[in-house]
XYZ file of C-alpha atoms in Angstrom:
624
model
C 0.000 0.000 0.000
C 1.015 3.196 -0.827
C 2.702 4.915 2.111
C 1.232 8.500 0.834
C -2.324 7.162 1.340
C -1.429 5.737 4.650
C -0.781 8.846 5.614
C -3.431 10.751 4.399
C -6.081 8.066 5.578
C -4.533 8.558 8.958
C -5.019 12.215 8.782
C -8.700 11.790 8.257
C -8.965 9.519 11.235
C -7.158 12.094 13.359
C -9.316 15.123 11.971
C -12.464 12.609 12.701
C -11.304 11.872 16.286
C -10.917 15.590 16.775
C -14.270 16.274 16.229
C -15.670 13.779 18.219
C -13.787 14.102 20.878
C -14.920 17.477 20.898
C -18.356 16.382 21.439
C -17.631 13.279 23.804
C -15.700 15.109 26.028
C -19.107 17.747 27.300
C -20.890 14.193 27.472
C -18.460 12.854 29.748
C -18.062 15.957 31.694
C -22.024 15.862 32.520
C -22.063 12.262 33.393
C -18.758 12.268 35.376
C -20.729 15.486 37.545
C -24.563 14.595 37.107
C -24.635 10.920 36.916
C -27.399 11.387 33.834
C -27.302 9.486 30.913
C -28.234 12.404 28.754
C -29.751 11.473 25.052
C -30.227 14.869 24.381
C -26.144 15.180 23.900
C -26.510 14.398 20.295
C -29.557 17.208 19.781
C -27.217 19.770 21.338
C -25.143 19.159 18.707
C -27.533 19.025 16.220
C -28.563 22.510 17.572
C -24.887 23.990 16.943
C -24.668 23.502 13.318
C -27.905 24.588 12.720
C -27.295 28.009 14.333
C -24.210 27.491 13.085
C -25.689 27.218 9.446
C -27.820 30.299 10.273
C -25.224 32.903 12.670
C -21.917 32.680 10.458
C -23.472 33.494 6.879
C -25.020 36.199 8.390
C -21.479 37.330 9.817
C -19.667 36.878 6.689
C -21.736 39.450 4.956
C -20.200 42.068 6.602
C -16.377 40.559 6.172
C -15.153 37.025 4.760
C -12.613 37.061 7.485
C -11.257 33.628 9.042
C -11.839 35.926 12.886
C -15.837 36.585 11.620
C -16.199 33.038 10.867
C -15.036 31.624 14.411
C -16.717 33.901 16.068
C -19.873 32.777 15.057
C -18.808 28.995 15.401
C -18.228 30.218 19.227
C -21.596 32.491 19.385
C -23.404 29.600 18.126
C -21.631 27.071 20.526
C -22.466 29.570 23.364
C -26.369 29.768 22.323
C -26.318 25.768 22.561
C -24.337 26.469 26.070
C -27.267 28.495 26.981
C -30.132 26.144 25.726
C -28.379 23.489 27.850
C -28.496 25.828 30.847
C -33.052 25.953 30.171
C -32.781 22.393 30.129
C -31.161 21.769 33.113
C -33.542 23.693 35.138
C -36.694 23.135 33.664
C -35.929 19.310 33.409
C -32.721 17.472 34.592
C -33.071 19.506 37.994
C -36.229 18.044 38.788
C -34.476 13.922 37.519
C -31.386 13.839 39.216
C -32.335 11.967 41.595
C -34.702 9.689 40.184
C -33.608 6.431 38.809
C -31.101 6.185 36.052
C -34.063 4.609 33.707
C -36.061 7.646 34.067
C -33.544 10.103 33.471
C -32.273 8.410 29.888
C -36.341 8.376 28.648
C -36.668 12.068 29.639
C -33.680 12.829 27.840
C -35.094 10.702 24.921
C -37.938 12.935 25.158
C -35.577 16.162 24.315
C -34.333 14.323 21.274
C -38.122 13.902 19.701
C -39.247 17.699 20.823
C -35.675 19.126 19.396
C -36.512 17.471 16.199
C -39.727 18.924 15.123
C -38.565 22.057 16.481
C -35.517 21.820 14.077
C -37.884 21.140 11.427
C -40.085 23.602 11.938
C -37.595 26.457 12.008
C -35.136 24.952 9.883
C -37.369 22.628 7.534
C -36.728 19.308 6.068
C -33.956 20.346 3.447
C -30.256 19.458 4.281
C -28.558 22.912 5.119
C -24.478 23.605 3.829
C -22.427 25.832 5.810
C -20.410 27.967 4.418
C -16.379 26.896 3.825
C -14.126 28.738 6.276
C -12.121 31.457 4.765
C -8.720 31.015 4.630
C -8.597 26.948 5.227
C -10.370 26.335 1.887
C -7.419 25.674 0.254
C -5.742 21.979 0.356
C -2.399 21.249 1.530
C 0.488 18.963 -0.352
C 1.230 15.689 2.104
C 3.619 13.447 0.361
C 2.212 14.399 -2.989
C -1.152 13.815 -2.125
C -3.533 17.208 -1.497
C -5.372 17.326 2.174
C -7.780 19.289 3.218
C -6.127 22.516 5.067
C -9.773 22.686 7.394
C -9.259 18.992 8.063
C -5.786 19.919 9.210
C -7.260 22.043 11.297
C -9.334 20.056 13.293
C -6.684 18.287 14.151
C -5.615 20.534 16.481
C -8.376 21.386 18.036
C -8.934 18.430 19.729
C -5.413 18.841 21.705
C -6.003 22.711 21.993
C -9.883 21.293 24.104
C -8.122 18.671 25.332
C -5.351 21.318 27.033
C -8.327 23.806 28.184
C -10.340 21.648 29.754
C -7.318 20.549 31.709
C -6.148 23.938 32.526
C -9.956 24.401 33.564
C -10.039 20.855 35.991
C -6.648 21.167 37.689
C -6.435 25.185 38.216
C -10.042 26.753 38.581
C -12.278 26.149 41.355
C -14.916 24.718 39.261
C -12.949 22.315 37.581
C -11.715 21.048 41.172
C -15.361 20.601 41.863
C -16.120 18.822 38.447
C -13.515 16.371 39.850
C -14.421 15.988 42.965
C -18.278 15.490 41.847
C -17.237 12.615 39.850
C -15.695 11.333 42.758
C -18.276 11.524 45.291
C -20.846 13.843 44.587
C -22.720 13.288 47.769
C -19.618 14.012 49.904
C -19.101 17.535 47.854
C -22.935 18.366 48.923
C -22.291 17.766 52.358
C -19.480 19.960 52.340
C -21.806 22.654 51.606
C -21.049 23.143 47.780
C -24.294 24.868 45.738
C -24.610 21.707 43.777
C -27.360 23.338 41.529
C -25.126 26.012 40.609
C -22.642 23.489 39.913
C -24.740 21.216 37.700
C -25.898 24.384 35.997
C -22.357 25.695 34.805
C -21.636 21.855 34.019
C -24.943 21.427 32.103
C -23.267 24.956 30.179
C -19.982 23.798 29.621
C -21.318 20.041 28.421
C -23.804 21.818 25.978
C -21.266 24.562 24.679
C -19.143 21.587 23.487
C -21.617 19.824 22.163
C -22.777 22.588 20.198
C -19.006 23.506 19.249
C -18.732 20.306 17.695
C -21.382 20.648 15.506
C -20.792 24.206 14.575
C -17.438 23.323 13.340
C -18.579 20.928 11.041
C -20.815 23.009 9.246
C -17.751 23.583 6.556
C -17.596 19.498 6.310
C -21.313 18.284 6.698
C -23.946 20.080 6.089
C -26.979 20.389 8.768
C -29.578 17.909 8.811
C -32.171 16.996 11.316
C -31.171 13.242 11.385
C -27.523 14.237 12.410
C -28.391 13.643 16.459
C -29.130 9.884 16.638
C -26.022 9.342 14.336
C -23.412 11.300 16.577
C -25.189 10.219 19.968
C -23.846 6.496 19.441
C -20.483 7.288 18.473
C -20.240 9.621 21.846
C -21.256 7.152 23.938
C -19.023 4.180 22.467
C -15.959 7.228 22.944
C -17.192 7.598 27.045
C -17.524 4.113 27.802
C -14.348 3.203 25.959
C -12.704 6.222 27.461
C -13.874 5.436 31.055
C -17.619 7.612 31.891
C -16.523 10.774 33.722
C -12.559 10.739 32.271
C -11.979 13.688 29.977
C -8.219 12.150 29.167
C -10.031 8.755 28.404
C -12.512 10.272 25.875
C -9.825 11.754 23.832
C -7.285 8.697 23.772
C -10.684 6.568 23.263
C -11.571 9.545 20.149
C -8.053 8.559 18.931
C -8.866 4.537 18.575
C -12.290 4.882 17.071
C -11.457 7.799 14.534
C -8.294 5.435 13.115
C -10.272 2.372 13.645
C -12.728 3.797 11.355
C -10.184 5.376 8.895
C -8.302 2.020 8.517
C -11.521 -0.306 9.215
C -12.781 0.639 5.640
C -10.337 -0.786 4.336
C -9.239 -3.744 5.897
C -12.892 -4.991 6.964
C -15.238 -3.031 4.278
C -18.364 -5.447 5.312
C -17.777 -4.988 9.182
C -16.749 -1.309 9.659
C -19.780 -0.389 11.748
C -19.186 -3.852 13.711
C -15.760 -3.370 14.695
C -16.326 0.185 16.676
C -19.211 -1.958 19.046
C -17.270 -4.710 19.399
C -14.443 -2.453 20.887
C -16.792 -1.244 23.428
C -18.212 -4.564 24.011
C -15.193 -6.297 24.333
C -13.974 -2.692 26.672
C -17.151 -3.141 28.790
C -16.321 -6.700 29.844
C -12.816 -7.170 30.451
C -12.902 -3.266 32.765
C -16.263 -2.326 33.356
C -15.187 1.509 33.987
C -13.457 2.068 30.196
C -9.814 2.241 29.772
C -9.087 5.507 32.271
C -12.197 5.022 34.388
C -12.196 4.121 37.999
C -14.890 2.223 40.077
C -16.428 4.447 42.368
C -19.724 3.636 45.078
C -21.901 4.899 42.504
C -21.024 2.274 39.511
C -23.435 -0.243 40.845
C -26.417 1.569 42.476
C -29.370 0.737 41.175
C -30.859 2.481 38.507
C -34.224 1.140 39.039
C -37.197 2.447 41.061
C -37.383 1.342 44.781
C -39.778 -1.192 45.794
C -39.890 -2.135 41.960
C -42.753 -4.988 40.878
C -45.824 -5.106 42.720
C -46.884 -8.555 42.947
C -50.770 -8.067 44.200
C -53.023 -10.486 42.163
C -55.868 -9.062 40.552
C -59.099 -8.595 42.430
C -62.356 -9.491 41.542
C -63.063 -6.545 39.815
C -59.673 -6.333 38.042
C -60.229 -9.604 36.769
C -63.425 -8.570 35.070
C -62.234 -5.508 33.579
C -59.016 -7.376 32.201
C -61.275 -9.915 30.438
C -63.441 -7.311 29.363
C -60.680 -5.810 27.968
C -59.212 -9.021 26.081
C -63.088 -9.669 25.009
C -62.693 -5.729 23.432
C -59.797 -6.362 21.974
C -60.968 -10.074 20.042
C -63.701 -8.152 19.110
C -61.772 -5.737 16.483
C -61.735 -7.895 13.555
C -65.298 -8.359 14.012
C -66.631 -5.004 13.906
C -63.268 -2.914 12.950
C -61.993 -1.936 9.775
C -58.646 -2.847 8.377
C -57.029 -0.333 9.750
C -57.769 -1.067 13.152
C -57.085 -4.605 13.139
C -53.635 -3.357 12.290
C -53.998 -1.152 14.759
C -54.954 -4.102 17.396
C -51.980 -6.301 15.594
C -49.167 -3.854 16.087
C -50.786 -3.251 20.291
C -50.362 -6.903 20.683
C -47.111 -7.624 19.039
C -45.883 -4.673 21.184
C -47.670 -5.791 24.261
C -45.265 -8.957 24.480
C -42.214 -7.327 23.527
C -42.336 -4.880 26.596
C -43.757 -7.636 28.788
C -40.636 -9.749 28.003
C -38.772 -6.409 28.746
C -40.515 -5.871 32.040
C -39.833 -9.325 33.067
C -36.220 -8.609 32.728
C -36.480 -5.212 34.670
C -38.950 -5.725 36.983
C -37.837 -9.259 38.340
C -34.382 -9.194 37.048
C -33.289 -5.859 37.567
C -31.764 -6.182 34.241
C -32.068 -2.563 32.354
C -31.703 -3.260 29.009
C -31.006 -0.163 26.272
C -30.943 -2.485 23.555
C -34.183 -5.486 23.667
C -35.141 -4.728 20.497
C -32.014 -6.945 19.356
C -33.604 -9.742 20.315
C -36.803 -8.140 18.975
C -35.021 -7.461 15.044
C -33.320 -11.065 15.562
C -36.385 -12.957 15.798
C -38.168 -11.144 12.828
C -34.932 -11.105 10.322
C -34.756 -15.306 11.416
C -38.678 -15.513 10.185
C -38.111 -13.565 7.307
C -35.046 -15.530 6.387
C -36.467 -19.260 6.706
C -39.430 -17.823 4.529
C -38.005 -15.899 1.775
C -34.352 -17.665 1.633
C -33.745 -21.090 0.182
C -35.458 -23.505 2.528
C -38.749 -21.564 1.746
C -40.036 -22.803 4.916
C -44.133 -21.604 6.262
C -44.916 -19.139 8.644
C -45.506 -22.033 11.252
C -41.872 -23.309 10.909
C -41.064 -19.383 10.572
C -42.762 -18.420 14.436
C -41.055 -21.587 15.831
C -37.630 -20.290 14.835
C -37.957 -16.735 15.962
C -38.395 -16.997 19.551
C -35.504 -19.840 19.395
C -33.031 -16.943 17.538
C -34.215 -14.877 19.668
C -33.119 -16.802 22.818
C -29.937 -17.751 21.331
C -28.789 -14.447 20.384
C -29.723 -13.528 24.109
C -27.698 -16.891 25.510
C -24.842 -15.326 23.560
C -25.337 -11.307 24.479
C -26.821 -12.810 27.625
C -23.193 -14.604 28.874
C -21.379 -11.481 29.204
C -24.288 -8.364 29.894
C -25.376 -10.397 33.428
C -21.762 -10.589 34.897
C -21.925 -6.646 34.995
C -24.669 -4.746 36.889
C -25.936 -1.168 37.176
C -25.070 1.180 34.091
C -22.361 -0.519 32.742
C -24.783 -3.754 32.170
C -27.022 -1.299 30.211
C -24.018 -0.174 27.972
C -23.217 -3.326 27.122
C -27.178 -3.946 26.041
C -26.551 -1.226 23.883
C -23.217 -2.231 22.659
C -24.722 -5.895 21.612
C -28.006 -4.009 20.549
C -25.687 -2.098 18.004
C -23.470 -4.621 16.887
C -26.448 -6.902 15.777
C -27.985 -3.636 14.055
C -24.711 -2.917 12.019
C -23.915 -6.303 10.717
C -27.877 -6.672 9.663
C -27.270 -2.722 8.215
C -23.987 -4.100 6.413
C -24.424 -7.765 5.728
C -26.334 -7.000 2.605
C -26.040 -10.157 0.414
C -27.873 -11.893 3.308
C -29.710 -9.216 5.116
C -30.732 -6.668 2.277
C -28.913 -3.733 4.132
C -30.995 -0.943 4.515
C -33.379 -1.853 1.752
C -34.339 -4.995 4.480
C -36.155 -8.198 3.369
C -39.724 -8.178 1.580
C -41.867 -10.826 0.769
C -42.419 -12.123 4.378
C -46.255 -13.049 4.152
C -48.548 -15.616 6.412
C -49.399 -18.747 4.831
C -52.587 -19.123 2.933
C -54.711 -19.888 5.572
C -53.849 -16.546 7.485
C -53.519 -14.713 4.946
C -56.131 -12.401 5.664
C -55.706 -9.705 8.136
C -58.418 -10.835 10.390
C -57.302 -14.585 10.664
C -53.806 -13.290 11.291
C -54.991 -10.854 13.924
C -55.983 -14.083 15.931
C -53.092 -16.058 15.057
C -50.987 -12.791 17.189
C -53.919 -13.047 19.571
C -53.616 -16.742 20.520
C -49.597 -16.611 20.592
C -48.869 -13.049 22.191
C -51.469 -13.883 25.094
C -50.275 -17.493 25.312
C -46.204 -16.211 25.384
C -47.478 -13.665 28.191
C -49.787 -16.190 30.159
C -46.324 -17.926 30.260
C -44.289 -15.055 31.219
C -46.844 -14.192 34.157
C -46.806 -17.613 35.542
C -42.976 -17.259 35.682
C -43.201 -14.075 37.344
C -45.614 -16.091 40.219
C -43.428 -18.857 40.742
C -40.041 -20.065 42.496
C -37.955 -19.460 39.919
C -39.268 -15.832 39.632
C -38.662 -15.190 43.181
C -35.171 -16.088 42.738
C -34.492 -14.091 40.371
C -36.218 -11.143 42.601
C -33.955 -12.524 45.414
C -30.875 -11.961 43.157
C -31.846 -8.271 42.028
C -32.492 -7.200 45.821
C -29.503 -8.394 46.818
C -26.861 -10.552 44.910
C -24.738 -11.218 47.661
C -27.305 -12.558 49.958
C -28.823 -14.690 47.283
C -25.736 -16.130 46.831
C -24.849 -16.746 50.229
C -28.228 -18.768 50.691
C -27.001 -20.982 47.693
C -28.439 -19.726 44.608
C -26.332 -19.266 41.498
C -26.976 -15.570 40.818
C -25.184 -15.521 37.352
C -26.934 -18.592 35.947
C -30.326 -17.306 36.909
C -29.922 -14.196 35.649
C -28.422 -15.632 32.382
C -31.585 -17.762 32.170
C -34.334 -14.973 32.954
C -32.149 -13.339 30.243
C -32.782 -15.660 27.443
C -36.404 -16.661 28.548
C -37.003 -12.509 27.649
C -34.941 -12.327 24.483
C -37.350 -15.785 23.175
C -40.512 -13.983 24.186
C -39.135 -10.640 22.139
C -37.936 -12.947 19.153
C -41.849 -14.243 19.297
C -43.095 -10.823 18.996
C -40.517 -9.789 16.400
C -41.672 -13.333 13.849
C -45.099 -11.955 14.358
C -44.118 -8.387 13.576
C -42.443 -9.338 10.457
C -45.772 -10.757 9.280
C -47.839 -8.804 9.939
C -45.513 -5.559 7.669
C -44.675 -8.354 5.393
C -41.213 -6.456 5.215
C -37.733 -5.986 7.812
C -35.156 -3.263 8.011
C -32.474 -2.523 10.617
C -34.778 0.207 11.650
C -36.884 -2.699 14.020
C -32.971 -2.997 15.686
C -32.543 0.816 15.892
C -32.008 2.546 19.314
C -35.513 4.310 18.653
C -36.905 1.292 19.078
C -35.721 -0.119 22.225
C -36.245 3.118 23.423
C -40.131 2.811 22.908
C -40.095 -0.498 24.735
C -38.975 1.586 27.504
C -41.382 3.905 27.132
C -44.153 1.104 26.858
C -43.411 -0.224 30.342
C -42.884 2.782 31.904
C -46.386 4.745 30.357
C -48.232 1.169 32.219
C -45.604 1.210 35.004
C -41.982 -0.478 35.800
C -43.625 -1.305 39.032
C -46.390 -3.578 38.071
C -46.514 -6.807 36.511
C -49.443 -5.952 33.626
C -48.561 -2.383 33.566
C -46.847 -3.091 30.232
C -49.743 -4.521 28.353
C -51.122 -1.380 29.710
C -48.333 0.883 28.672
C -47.838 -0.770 25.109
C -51.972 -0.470 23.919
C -51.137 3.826 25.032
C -48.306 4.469 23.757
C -49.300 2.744 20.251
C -52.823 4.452 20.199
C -51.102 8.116 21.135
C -48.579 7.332 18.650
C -51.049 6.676 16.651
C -53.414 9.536 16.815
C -50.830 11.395 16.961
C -49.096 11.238 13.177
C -51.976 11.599 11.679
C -52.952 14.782 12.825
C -49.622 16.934 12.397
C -46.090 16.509 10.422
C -44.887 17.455 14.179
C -46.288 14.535 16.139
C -42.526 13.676 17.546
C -43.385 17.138 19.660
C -46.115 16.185 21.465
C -44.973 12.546 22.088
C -41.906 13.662 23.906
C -43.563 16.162 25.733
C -45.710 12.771 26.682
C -43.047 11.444 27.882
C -41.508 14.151 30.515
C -44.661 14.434 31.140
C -45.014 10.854 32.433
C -41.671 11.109 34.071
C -42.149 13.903 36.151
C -46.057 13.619 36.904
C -46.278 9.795 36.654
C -43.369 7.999 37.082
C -45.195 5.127 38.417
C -47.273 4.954 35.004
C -50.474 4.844 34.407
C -51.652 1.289 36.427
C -49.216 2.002 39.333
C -51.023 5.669 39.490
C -54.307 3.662 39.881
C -53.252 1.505 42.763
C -52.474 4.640 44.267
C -54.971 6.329 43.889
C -56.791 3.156 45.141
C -54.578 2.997 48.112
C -55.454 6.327 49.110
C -59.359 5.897 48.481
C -59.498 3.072 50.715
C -57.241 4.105 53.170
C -59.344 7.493 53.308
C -62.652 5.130 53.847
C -60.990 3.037 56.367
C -60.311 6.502 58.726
């Protein structure tokens, strides 16, 4: 190979780790200080190079001058620094100390209300920056021309890197950013405002998110799918780097943006693979990333307290539940076609956030990534139907929930030996691996174009016999579930998720039952995903997406985390708003994530936990 484009291709990875260490680096600051997951990272950015887009063509009119251009690359970043700053005390004041869970679906919540507002201001249309004067020109490297802006970059990563240690070693504040990350409850009871101190965090996090995407406006232009693309790469760059370790998100910057550079061309299929596989491999040979350290706080839960309510159903309950299954069988009698897809798609998702509360609630297993096991089960129905064996949609829904499990038996094996946050970056990291290799593994998997053709047999073919072929298996798979949830093995695993060490002392294998509650969910979600793939009669990465397992979490925690059919609740609302929602406005992402802070800060129980307490407080009011 030629040593010339060796070179160069290096210098792309270095101008690409730059940049995204620019943008890691605020994420890791606000985790290291606030402990919060925060989605929204990648929507701050997103934010920058639109104003970005919008402040430095307007500040170019008056003089094309390299000064005029940064300027507005900082005014922008400092706008973004200042939406950050709203955000932290209309929202992430009122979450920080509510469960980890909670915090990452409020975030989420940013991301879907950032986007419509992006396209309402900005519209739909990609958006070029203008090139920055004086570093338009390329440069001669070994005979080969580089970019003099991509040059650039280059140093800027070093030139944040050396600022923000300036800032954390010789200012006050940055003393405190470090001694947060250490202990943040010892730093509050030595008196230190910490609301002032999450606020100037919350600025400084932001104004580097939002410098990051400002200063690629000259590179990329602004577009309002930008967020969910630079989110993943910022996490895999603070879990790699160590979550709260500035120095480790730069040197971890360094690996991915080469790994990428040279990963194109040594393993063209399997570029997307290889950066998730880092982190996955990172996450479970040290836990804490490559400069990370464990501290008290790695392992606390990050699940409500008192989590899974195990009342049986009254009387009453009982009849309104069947009512409600009668109601529900009764769609493809009286509905039209669009509501028996309707009823389908509740059903389908009904089991896939059951199997995902049964891994929360009894586990205590958060997982940011079920709908792997979710896109495994559907791509293994769509496969056995459409690829040589031709095989029926009988032998098809027997083979999902089986790829399903095994793909969880083989994620499963590593994710249970961690616990608390770093388990549920390592859901994501196997979540994302098994979404790239079905994204790049076209010649089996379609790419993005996904698999068509998958269609019932003849005998369900139409939409209302199908509707009670997902009726009869969804209910059946969470009959099964429930009865699990009621019996022995259940309670261990409840034992295990209180408290691992005395479960273990009294003689149960913690790891083993864990591992198996883990697989018995990803089957039940493989289920749900064979039926799902029927029922569209197509697949695409998109069912593996982040988005996705993200509304899982949202099902379970609209019917509540706490209760055992608060899912089934959870799924049939957050479908039906969903679903009234898009067809009433282009900006239905708005109003769903305002839904969902909503439901965090006035509900976090959901909607069926809410009604036991209200109940609770009824009767306890009669009883006085």
């Amino acid at each position: 190979m030629d040593p010339s484009f060796i070179v160069i291709q290096a210098l792309s990875g270095l101008a690409n780790a730059s940049a995204l260490f620019v943008i890691a680096s605020g994420l890791t600051i606000v985790f290291g200080v606030t402990r919060i997951i925060n989605f929204a990272h990648g929507s701050l950015y997103m934010l920058g190079a639109y104003l970005a887009v919008t402040i430095v063509p307007w500040l170019l009119e008056f003089d094309r001058s390299p000064t005029l251009f940064f300027v507005g690359v900082i005014v922008s970043a400092a706008a973004v620094g200042l939406i950050g700053v709203v955000m932290e005390v209309l929202l992430l004041r009122r979450i920080y100390k509510v469960p980890e869970l909670f915090q990452l679906l409020a975030t989420f919540g940013v991301v879907l209300i950032v986007q419509d507002i992006v396209l309402k201001l900005w519209g739909p249309v990609d958006l070029p920056g203008p090139r920055a004067p004086g570093l338009r020109h390329g440069v001669e490297i070994m005979g080969q021309r580089f970019p003099a802006y991509e040059l650039f970059l280059i140093f800027v990563g070093p030139v944040v890197l050396g600022i923000l240690t300036l800032i954390m070693q010789k200012t006050r504040f940055g003393i405190l950013i470090r001694a947060a990350t250490q202990d943040r409850d010892m730093l509050g009871a030595l008196g230190v405002n910490q609301a002032r101190l999450f606020t100037s965090t919350l600025f400084l996090g932001a104004f580097l998110a939002g410098l990051g995407g400002a200063l690629q406006i000259p590179r990329l232009p602004a577009n309002s799918q930008m967020d969910i693309l630079i989110i993943t790469e910022a996490f895999v760059v603070t879990v790699i780097g160590g979550m709260g370790s500035v120095p480790g998100a730069f040197v971890a910057a360094l690996i991915i943006g080469l790994l990428q550079a040279f990963g194109i061309l040594i393993f063209p299929k399997i570029t997307l693979v290889l950066v998730f596989l880092l982190m996955a491999v990172v996450l479970v040979i040290k836990p804490w990333g490559l400069f990370g350290k464990p501290d008290p706080v790695a392992n606390r839960a990050i699940l409500p307290e008192g989590i899974l309510n195990l009342r049986r159903f009254s009387r009453t309950e009982t009849w309104i539940t069947a009512l409600a299954v009668l109601a529900l069988l009764a769609v493809p009698l009286f509905g039209d076609a669009y509501k028996v897809k309707v009823g389908i798609e509740i059903l389908v998702f009904a089991l896939a956030a059951f199997s995902l509360n049964f891994l929360i609630g009894n586990g205590g297993i958060v997982s940011f990534g079920h709908a792997a096991y979710f896109g495994v089960g559907a791509y293994a129905a769509g496969l056995i139907v459409t690829g040589p064996l031709k095989a029926p949609m009988e032998a098809a829904l027997v083979v999902a929930p089986l790829a399903g499990g095994l793909a969880a038996a083989l994620f499963g094996f590593f994710i249970v030996r961690l616990s608390g946050i770093y388990l549920a970056m390592l859901t994501l990291a196997f979540a994302q691996i098994t979404y790239a290799v079905c994204f790049q593994w076209v010649e089996v998997t379609g790419g993005d174009n996904g698999i068509v053709g998958v269609w019932p047999s003849a005998w369900a073919g139409s939409r209302q016999v199908y509707f009670y072929v997902v009726a009869v298996l969804a209910i059946a798979a969470i009959a099964a579930l429930r009865h699990v949830v009621y019996a022995p093995f259940g309670y261990t695993l409840r034992a295990a998720r209180d408290s691992a060490v005395r479960a273990d002392a009294i003689g149960i294998d913690v790891r083993t039952h864990r591992w198996l509650g883990f697989i018995l969910a990803g089957a039940a979600a493989g289920l749900a995903g064979g039926l799902y793939a029927f029922s569209k009669g197509t697949i695409d990465p998109t069912m593996i997406s982040i988005p996705m397992s993200i509304d899982f979490l949202v099902m379970i925690l609209a019917g509540g985390i706490q209760t055992v059919m608060g899912p089934l609740v959870g799924a049939a609302f957050f479908h039906s708003v969903k679903d009234f929602f898009m067809p009433l406005t282009d900006y239905w992402r708005f109003f769903l994530g305002l839904s969902i802070i909503v439901m965090v800060l006035a509900f976090p129980r959901g909607l069926v936990g809410a009604a036991d307490g209200l109940k609770a407080r009824l009767a306890a009011r009669g009883a006085a």
